[in-house]
Short mmCIF file of C-alpha atoms in Angstrom, two decimals:
data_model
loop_
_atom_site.label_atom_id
_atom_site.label_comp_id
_atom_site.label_asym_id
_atom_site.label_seq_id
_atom_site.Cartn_x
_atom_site.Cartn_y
_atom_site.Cartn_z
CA UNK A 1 43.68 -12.25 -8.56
CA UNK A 2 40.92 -12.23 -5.75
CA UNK A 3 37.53 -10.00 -6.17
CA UNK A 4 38.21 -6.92 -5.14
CA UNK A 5 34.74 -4.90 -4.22
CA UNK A 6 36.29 -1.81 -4.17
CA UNK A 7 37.05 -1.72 -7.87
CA UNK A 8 33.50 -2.80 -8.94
CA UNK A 9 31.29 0.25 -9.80
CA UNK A 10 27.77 -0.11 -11.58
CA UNK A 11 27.27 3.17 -12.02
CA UNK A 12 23.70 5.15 -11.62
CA UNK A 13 22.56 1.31 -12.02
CA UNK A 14 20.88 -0.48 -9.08
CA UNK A 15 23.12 -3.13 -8.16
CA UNK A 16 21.99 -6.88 -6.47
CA UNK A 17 24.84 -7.30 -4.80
CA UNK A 18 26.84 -4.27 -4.04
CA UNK A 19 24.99 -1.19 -2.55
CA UNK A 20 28.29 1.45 -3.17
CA UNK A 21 31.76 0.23 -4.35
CA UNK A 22 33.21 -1.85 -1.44
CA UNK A 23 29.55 -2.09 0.40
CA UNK A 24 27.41 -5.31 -0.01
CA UNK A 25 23.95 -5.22 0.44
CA UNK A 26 23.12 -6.64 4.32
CA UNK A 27 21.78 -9.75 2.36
CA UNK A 28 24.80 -10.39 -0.12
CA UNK A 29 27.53 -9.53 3.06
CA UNK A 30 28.29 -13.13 3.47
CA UNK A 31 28.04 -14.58 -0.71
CA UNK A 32 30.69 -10.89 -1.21
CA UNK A 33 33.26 -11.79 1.58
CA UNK A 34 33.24 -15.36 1.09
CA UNK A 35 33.72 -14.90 -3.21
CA UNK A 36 36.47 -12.25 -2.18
CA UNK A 37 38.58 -15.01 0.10
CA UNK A 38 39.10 -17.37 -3.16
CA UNK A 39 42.14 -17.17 -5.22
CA UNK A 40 41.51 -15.89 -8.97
CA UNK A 41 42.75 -19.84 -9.65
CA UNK A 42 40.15 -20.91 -7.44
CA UNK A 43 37.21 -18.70 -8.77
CA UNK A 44 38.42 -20.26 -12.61
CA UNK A 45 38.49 -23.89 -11.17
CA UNK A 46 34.75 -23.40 -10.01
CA UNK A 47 34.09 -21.51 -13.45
CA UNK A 48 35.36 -24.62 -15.34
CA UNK A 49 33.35 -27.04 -12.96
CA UNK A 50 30.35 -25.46 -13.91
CA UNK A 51 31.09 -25.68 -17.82
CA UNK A 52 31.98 -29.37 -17.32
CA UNK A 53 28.40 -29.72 -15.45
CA UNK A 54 26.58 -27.92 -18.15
CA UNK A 55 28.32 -30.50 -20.33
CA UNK A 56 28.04 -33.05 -18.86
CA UNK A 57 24.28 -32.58 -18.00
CA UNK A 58 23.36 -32.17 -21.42
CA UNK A 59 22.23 -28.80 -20.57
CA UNK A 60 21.85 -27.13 -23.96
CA UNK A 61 19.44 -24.66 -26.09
CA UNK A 62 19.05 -24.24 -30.10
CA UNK A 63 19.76 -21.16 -31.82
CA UNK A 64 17.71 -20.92 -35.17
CA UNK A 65 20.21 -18.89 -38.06
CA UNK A 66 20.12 -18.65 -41.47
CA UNK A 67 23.21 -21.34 -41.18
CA UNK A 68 20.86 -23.84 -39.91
CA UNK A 69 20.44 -24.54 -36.38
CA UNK A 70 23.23 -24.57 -33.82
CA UNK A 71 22.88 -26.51 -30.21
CA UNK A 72 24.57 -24.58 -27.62
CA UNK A 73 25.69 -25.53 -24.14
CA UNK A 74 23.51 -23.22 -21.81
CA UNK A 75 25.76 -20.15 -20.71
CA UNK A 76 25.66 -19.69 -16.97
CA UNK A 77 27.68 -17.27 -14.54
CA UNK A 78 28.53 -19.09 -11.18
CA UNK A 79 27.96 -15.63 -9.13
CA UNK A 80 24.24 -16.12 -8.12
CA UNK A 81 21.81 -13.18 -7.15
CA UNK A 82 20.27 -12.72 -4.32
CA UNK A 83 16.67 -11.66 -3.23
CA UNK A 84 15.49 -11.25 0.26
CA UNK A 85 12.21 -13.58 1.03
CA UNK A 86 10.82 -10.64 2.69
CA UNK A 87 10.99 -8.93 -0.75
CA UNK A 88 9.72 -11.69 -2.79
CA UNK A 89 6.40 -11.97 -0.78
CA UNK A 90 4.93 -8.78 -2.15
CA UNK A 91 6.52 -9.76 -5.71
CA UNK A 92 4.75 -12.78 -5.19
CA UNK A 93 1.81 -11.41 -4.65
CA UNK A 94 1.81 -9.04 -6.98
CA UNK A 95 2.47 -11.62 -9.65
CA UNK A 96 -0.88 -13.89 -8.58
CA UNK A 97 -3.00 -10.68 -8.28
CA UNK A 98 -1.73 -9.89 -12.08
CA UNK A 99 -2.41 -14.03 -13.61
CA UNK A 100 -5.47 -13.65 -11.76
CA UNK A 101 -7.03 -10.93 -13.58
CA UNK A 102 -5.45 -11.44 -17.12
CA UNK A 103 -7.09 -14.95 -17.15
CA UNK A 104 -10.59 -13.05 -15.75
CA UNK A 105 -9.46 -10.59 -18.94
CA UNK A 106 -9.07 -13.73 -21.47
CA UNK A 107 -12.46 -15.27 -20.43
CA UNK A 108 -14.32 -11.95 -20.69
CA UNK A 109 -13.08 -11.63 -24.35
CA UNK A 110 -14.17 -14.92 -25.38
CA UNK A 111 -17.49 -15.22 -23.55
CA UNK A 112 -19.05 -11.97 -22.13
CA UNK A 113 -16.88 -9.12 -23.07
CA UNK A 114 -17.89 -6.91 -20.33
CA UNK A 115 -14.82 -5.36 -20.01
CA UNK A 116 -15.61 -3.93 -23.87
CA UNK A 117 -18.88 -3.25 -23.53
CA UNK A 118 -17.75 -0.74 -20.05
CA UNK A 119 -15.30 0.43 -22.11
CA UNK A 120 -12.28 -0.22 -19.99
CA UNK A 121 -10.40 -1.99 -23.32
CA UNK A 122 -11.09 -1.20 -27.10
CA UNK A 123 -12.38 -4.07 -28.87
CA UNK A 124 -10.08 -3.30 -32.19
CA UNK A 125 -7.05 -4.17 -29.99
CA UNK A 126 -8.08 -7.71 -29.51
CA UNK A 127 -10.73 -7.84 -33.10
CA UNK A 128 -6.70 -6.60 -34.46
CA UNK A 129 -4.58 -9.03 -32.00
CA UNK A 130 -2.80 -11.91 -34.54
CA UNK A 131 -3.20 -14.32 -31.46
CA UNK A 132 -7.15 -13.86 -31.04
CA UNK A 133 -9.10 -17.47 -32.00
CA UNK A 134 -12.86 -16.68 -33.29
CA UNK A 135 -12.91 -20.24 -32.83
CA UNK A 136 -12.83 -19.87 -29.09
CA UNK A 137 -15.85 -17.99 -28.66
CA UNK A 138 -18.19 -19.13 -25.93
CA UNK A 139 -15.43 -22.08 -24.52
CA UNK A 140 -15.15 -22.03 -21.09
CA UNK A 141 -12.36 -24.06 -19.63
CA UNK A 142 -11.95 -25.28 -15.79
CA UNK A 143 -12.08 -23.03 -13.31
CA UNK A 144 -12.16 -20.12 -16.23
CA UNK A 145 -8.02 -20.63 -16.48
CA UNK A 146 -6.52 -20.23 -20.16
CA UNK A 147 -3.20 -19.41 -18.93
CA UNK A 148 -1.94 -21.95 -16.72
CA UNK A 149 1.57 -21.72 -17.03
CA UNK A 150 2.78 -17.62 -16.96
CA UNK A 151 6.06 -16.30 -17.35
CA UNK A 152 6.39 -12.29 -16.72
CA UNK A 153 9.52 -10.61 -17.35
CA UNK A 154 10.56 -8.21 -14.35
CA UNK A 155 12.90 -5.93 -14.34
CA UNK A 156 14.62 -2.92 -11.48
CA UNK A 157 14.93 0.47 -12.09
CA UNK A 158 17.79 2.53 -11.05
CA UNK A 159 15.49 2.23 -7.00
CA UNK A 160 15.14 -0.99 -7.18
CA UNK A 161 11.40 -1.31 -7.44
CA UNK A 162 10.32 -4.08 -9.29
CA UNK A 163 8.32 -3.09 -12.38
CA UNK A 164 6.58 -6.22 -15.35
CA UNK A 165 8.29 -5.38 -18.20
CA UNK A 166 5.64 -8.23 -20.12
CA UNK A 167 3.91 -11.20 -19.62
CA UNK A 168 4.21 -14.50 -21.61
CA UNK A 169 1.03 -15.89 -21.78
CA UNK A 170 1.14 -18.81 -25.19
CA UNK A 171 4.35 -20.85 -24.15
CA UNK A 172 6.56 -19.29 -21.99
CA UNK A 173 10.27 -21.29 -21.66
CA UNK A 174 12.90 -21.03 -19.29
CA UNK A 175 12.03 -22.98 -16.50
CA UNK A 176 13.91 -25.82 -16.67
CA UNK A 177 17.07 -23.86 -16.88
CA UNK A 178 16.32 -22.46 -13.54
CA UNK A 179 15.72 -25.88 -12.17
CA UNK A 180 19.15 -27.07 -13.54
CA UNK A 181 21.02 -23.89 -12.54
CA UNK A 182 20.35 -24.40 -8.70
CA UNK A 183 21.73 -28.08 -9.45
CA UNK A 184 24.96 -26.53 -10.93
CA UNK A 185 25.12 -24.23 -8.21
CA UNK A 186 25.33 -26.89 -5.71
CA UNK A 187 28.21 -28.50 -7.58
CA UNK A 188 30.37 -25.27 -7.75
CA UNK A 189 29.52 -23.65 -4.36
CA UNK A 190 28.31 -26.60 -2.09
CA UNK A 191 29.51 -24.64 0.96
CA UNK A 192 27.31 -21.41 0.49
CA UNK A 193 24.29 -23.62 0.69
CA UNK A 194 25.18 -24.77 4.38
CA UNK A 195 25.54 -20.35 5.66
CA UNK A 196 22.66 -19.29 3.55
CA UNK A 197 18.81 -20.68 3.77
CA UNK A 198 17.54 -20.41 0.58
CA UNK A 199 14.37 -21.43 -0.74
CA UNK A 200 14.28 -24.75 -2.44
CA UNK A 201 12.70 -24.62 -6.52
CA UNK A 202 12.75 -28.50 -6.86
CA UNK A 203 8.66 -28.56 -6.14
CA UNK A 204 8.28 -27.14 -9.71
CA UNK A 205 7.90 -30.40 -11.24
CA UNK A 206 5.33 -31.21 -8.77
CA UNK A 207 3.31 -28.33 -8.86
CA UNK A 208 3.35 -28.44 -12.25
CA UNK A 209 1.94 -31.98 -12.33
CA UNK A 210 -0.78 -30.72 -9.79
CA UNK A 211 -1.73 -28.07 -11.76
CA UNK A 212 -2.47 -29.97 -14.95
CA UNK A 213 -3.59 -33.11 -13.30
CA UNK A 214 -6.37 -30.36 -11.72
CA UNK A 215 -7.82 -29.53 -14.96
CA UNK A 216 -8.44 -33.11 -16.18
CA UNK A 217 -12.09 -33.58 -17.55
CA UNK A 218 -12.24 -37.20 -15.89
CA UNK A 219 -11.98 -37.61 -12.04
CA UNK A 220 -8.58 -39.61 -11.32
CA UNK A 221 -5.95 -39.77 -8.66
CA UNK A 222 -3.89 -40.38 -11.79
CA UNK A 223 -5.02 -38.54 -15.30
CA UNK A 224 -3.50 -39.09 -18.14
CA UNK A 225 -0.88 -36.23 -18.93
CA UNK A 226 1.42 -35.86 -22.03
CA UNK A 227 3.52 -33.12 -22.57
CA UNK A 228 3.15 -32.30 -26.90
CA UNK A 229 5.89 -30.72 -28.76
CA UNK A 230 7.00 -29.77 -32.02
CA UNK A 231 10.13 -32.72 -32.10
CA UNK A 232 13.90 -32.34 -31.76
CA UNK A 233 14.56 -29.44 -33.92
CA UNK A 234 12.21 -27.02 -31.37
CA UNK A 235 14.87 -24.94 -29.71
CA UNK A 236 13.26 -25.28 -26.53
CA UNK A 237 13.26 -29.29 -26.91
CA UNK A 238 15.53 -29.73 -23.68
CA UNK A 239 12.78 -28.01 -21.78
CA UNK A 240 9.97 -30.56 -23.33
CA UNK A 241 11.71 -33.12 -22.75
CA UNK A 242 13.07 -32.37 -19.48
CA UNK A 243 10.20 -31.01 -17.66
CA UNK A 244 7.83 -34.79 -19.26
CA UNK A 245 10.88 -36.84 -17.07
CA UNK A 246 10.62 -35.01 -13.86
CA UNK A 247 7.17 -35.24 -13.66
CA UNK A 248 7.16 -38.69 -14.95
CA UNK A 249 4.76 -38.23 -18.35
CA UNK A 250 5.21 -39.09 -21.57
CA UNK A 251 6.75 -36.65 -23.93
CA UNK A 252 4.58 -36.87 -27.55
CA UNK A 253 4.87 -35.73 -30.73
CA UNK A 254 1.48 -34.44 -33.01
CA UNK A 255 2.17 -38.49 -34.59
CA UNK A 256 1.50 -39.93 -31.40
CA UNK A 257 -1.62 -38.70 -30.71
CA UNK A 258 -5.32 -39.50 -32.62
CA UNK A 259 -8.80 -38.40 -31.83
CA UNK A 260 -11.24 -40.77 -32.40
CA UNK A 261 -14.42 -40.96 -33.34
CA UNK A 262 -15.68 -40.30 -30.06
CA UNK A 263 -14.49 -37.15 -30.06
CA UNK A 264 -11.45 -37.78 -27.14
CA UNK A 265 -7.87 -37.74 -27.94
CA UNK A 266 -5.87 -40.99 -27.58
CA UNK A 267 -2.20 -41.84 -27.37
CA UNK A 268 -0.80 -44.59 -29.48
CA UNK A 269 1.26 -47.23 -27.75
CA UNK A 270 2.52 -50.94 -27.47
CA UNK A 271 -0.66 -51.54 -25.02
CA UNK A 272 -3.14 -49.94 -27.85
CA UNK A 273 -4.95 -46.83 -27.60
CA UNK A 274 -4.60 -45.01 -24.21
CA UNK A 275 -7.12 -41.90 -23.47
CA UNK A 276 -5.14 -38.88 -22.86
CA UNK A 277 -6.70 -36.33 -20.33
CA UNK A 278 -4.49 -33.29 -20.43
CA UNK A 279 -1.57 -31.89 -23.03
CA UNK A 280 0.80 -29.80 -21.55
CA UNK A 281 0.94 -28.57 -25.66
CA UNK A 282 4.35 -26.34 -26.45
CA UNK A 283 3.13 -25.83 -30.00
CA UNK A 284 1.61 -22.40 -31.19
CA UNK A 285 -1.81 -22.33 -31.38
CA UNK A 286 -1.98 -22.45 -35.60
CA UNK A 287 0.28 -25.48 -35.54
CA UNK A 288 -1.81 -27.47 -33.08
CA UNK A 289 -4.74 -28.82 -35.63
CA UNK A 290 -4.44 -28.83 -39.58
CA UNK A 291 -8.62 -29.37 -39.06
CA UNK A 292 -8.79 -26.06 -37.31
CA UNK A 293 -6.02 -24.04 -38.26
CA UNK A 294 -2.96 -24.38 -40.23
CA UNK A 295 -4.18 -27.60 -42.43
CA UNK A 296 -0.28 -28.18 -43.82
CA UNK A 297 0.44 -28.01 -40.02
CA UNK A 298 2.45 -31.85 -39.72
CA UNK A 299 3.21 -30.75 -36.07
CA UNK A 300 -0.40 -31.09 -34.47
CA UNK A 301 -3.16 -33.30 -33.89
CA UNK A 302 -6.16 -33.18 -36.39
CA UNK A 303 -9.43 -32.96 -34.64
CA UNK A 304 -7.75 -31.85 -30.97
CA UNK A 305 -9.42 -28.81 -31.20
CA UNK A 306 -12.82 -30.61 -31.74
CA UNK A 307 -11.94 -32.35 -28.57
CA UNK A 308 -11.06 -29.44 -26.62
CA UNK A 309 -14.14 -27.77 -27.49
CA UNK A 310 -16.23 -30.50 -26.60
CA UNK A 311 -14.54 -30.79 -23.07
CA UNK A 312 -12.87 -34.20 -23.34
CA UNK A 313 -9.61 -33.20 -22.82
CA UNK A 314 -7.63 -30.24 -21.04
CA UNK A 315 -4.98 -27.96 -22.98
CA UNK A 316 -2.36 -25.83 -21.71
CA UNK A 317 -2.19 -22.58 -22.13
CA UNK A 318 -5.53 -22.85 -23.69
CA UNK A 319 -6.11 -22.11 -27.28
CA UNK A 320 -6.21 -18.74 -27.92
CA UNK A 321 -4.54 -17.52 -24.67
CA UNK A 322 -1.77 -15.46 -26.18
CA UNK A 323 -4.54 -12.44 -26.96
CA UNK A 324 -3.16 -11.15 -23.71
CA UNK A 325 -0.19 -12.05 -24.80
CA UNK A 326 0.12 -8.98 -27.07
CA UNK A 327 2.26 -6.21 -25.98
CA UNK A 328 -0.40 -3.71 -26.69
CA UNK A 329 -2.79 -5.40 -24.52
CA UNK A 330 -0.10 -5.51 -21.69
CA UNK A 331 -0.79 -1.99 -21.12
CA UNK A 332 -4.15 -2.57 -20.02
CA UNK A 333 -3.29 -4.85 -17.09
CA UNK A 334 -3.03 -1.98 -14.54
CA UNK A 335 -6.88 -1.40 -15.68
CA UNK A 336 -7.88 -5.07 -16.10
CA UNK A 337 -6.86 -6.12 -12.06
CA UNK A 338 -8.68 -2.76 -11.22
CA UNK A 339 -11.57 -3.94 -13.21
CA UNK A 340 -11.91 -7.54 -12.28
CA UNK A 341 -10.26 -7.42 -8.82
CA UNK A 342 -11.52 -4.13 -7.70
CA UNK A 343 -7.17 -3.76 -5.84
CA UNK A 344 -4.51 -1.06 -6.93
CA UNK A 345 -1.91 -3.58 -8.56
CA UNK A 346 0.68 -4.24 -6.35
CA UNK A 347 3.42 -4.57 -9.77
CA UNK A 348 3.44 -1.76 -11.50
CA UNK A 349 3.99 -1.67 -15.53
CA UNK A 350 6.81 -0.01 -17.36
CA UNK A 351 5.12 3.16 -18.56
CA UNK A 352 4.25 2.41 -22.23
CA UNK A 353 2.86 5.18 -25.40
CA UNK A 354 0.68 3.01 -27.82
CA UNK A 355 1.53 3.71 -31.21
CA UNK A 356 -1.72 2.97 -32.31
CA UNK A 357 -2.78 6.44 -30.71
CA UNK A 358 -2.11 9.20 -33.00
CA UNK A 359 -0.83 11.45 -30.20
CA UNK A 360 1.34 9.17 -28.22
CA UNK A 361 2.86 7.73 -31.69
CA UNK A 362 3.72 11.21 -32.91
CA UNK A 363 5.35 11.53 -29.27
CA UNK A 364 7.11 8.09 -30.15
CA UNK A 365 8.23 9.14 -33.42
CA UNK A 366 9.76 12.22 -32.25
CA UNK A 367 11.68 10.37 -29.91
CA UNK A 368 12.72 7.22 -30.99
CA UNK A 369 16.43 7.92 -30.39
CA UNK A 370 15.46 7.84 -26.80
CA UNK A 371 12.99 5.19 -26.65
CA UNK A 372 12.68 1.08 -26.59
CA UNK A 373 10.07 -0.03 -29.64
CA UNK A 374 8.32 -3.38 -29.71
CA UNK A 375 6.17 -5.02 -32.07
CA UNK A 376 3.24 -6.80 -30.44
CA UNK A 377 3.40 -9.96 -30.75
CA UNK A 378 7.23 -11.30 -31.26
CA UNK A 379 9.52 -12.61 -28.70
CA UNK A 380 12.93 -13.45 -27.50
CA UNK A 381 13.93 -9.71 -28.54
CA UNK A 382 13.30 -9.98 -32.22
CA UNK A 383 11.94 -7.09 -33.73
CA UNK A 384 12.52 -4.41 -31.62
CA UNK A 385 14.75 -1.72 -31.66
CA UNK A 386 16.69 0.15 -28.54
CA UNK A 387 16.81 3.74 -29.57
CA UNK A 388 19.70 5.09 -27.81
CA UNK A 389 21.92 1.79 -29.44
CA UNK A 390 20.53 2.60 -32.81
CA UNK A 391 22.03 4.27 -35.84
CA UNK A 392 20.26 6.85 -37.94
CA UNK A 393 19.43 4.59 -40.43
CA UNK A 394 18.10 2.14 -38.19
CA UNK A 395 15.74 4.59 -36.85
CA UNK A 396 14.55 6.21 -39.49
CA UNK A 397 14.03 2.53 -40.79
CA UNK A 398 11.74 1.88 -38.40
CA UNK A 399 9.96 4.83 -38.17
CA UNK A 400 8.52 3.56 -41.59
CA UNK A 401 7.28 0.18 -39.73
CA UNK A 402 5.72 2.07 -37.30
CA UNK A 403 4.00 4.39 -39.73
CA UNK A 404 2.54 1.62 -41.98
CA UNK A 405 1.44 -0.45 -39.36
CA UNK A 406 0.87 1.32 -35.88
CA UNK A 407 -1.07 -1.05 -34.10
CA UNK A 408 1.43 -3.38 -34.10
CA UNK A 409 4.02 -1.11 -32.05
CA UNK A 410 4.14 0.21 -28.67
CA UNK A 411 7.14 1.66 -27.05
CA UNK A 412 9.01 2.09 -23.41
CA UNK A 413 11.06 4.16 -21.81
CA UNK A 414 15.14 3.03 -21.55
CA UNK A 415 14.39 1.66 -18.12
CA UNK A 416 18.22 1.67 -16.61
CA UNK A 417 17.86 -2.28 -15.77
CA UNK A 418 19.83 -3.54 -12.79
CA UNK A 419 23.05 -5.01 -12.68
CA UNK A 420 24.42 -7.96 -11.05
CA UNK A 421 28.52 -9.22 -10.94
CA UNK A 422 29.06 -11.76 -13.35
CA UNK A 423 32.65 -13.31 -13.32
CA UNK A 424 34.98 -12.83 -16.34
CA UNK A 425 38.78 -12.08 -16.69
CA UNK A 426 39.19 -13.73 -12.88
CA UNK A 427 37.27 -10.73 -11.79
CA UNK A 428 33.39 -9.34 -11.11
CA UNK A 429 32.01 -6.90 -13.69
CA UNK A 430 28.76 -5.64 -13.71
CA UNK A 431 25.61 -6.80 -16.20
CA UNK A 432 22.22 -6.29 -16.62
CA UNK A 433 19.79 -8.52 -15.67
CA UNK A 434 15.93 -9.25 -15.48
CA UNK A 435 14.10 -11.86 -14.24
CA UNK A 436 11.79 -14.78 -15.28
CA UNK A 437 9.69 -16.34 -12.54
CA UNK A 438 7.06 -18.40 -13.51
CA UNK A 439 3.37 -18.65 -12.25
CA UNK A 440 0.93 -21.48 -12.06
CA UNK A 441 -2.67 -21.29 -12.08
CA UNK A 442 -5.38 -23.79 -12.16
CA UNK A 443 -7.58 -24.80 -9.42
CA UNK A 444 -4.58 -22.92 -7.05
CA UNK A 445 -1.87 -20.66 -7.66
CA UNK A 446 1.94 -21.62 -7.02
CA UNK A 447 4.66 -18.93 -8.00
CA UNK A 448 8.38 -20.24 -8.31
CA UNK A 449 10.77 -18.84 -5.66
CA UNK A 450 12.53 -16.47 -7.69
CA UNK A 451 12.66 -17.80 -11.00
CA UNK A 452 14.94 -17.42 -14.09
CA UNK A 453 17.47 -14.40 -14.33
CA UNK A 454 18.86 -13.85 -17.68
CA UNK A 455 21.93 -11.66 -17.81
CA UNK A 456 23.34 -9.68 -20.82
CA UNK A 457 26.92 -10.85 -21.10
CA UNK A 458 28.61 -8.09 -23.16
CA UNK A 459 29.54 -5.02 -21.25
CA UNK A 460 26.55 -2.22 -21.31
CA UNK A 461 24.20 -4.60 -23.84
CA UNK A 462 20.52 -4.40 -22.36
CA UNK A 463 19.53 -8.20 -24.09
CA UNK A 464 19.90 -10.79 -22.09
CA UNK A 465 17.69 -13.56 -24.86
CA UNK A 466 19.79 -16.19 -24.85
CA UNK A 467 19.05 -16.79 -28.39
CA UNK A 468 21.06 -13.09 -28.70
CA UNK A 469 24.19 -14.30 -26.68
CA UNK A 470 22.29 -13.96 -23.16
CA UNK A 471 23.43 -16.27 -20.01
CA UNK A 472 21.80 -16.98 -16.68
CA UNK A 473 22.43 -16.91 -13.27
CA UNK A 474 21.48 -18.83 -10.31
CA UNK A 475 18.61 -17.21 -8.50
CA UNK A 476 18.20 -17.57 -4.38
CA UNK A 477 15.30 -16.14 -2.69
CA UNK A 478 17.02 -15.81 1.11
CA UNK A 479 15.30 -16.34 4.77
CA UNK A 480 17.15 -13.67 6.44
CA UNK A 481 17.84 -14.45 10.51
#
């Protein structure tokens, strides 16, 4: 059975691909006719080539259940989305202006606090945040950076404006699956790549290496970069271990590393003691030194923070980064870039209600059937609830979570989230979708062209976490003619 258009309805739902049933978008016209002229045997054979690439890649992610710990092969739909480069460059944009001012934000709060003392933030939301270091107080890293490496989660409303739905700021994964889902691509679909010109991700790797190697303490064409994390259980291990190879740096573990008495961090190996200039660390912050923080912490490095502090040695994210992190805080951002940057931002937030208000939590309270409720600080949708999906109980559940602990909840709007065709039953259904791009600050800024789209797999679900039965899709930012 081919793809027939005609019978693929989204809805009220903003759609990538298809503007009306039968009616592409002028940039989809060519990936829609060409994906309607295969066979339904021909669409599966492509399906099951890009399974046995998955496999055969070693392309995989760890769920963490009460079971133990399952490794998955990474789910992927072969139907990529499209984005028009004239598009992207104000997304772009908008996502440099918005790094740019939360790391102005994250400086201020550990040095001046200006933005506090104007009154433009509330010091109890950061004093309050669980991801505020006292210990930080007064550091100031290169160029001011903390966050170096920024993932913010976009999403479309029913218009198709782009809106930041939240920005992770501590560790933020996904990047290498976006690197390894244009590879797949090119395996199923070689042809497409020849009629479309799409903008290339592979500089990642490089870009990333630039951006770290910028923020070494010594002056070297080549510093000394490792990439730390927490070992093979970590479910984002792939990622670690992927992103050290392409950019040709060792991948450590907290055993590997030693800070000696001088104060600098050193990595063990067959040649002796090697001075390490930067970690690229994917290990929360209270895991990262049992001296510091967590002291039954076996994942970290005792004494790095001594050695951060003292400036022989780069982290990223910085220590401490994740206090804009916090959900609560995200609702400042529209203020912060019109504080620091003196510009209108160009993204604009999903409108929030702070729970932590009296007024706008009694609003949220009274309408929690209808709203999207987050805790502050979790992730990978954990913790939250979607009101509209929820059952009574459910609710009234966590209208007692809210109630004993305010601060830590803020809450959304049911945004209707685009949709996008993913293939299933040898024919296109629609899904929602966000996406993941990825920003990279340190002496410059890079943004990735596009970036990760996560799609929600089961018919009218709004989570697309692949830890939650998520998948992916293959994203192309497009040079139109």
């Amino acid at each position: 059975m081919k793809i027939d258009w005609q019978g693929y309805d989204s809805g009220h739902f903003y759609d990538e691909l298809i503007s009306a049933p039968g009616k592409p978008r002028p940039e989809t016209k060519h990936l829609a006719q060409y994906l309607s002229s295969l066979s339904g045997e021909e669409l599966q054979e492509r399906k099951l080539s890009a399974e046995l690439a998955i496999k055969t890649m070693g392309i995989s992610f760890t769920v963490y259940s009460d079971a133990g710990n399952i490794d998955r092969e990474w789910p992927f739909d072969i139907i990529p989305r499209i984005i028009p480069q004239r598009e992207w460059q104000k997304t772009e944009r908008g996502l440099i202006q918005r790094l740019t001012a939360l790391n102005l934000f994250i400086n201020d709060i550990y040095n001046d606090q200006k933005i506090i003392k104007d009154k433009v933030v509330p010091s109890y939301l950061f004093e309050d945040s669980v991801n505020f270091r006292k210990e930080c107080m007064g550091m100031k890293p290169a160029y001011g950076v903390w966050s170096h490496i920024c993932g913010s989660d976009l999403i479309r409303d029913d218009k198709g404006e782009f809106f930041v739905l939240e920005d992770n700021l501590r560790v933020p994964s996904g990047v290498s699956y976006m690197l390894e889902n244009r590879k797949v691509t090119k395996r199923v679909f070689p042809e497409l790549f020849e009629n479309h010109n799409i903008v290339p991700v592979t500089d990642y790797p490089n870009q990333l290496f630039d951006t770290l190697a910028s923020l070494s303490p010594r002056k070297s064409d080549r510093p000394e970069i490792v990439v730390l994390t927490p070992g093979i259980y970590n479910s984002a291990y792939f990622e670690h271990s992927y992103l050290a190879q392409q950019m040709g740096v060792e991948l450590v573990e907290g055993n590997d590393l030693v800070v000696d008495t001088d104060d600098c961090v050193y990595m063990r190996s067959i040649d002796g003691l090697k001075r390490v200039d930067v970690i690229y660390r994917r290990i929360d912050d209270l895991f990262l030194d049992p001296e510091m923080f967590n002291p039954d912490s076996v994942l970290g490095v005792r004494g790095l923070m001594r050695a951060w502090l003292k400036g022989n040695v780069a982290l990223a994210n910085a220590p401490g980064a994740g206090v804009a992190d916090d959900k609560v805080i995200y609702t400042f951002v529209p203020d912060m870039i019109k504080y620091y940057l003196g510009e209108e931002p160009i993204l604009p937030n999903v409108p929030s209600y702070l729970c932590v208000d009296k007024k706008q939590c009694d609003y949220v309270l009274a309408n929690l059937d209808k709203l999207v409720v987050k805790p502050a600080n979790e992730s990978g949708g954990y913790g939250m609830i979607i009101g509209p999906q929820a059952s009574k109980k459910e609710l009234e559940e966590f209208a007692l979570r809210i109630k004993a602990n305010p601060r830590n909840y803020m809450a959304q709007p049911l945004i209707s989230l685009s949709t996008a065709p993913i293939l299933t039953n040898g024919n296109a259904e629609p899904r929602h979708i966000d996406l993941r791009p990825f920003v990279l600050q340190g002496k410059d800024h890079c943004v990735t062209p596009g970036g990760l789209t996560r799609v929600a797999m089961r018919k009218g679900s709004y989570v697309v976490n692949s830890s939650q039965g998520g998948g992916s899709k293959d994203t192309w930012i497009v040079v139109e003619d």
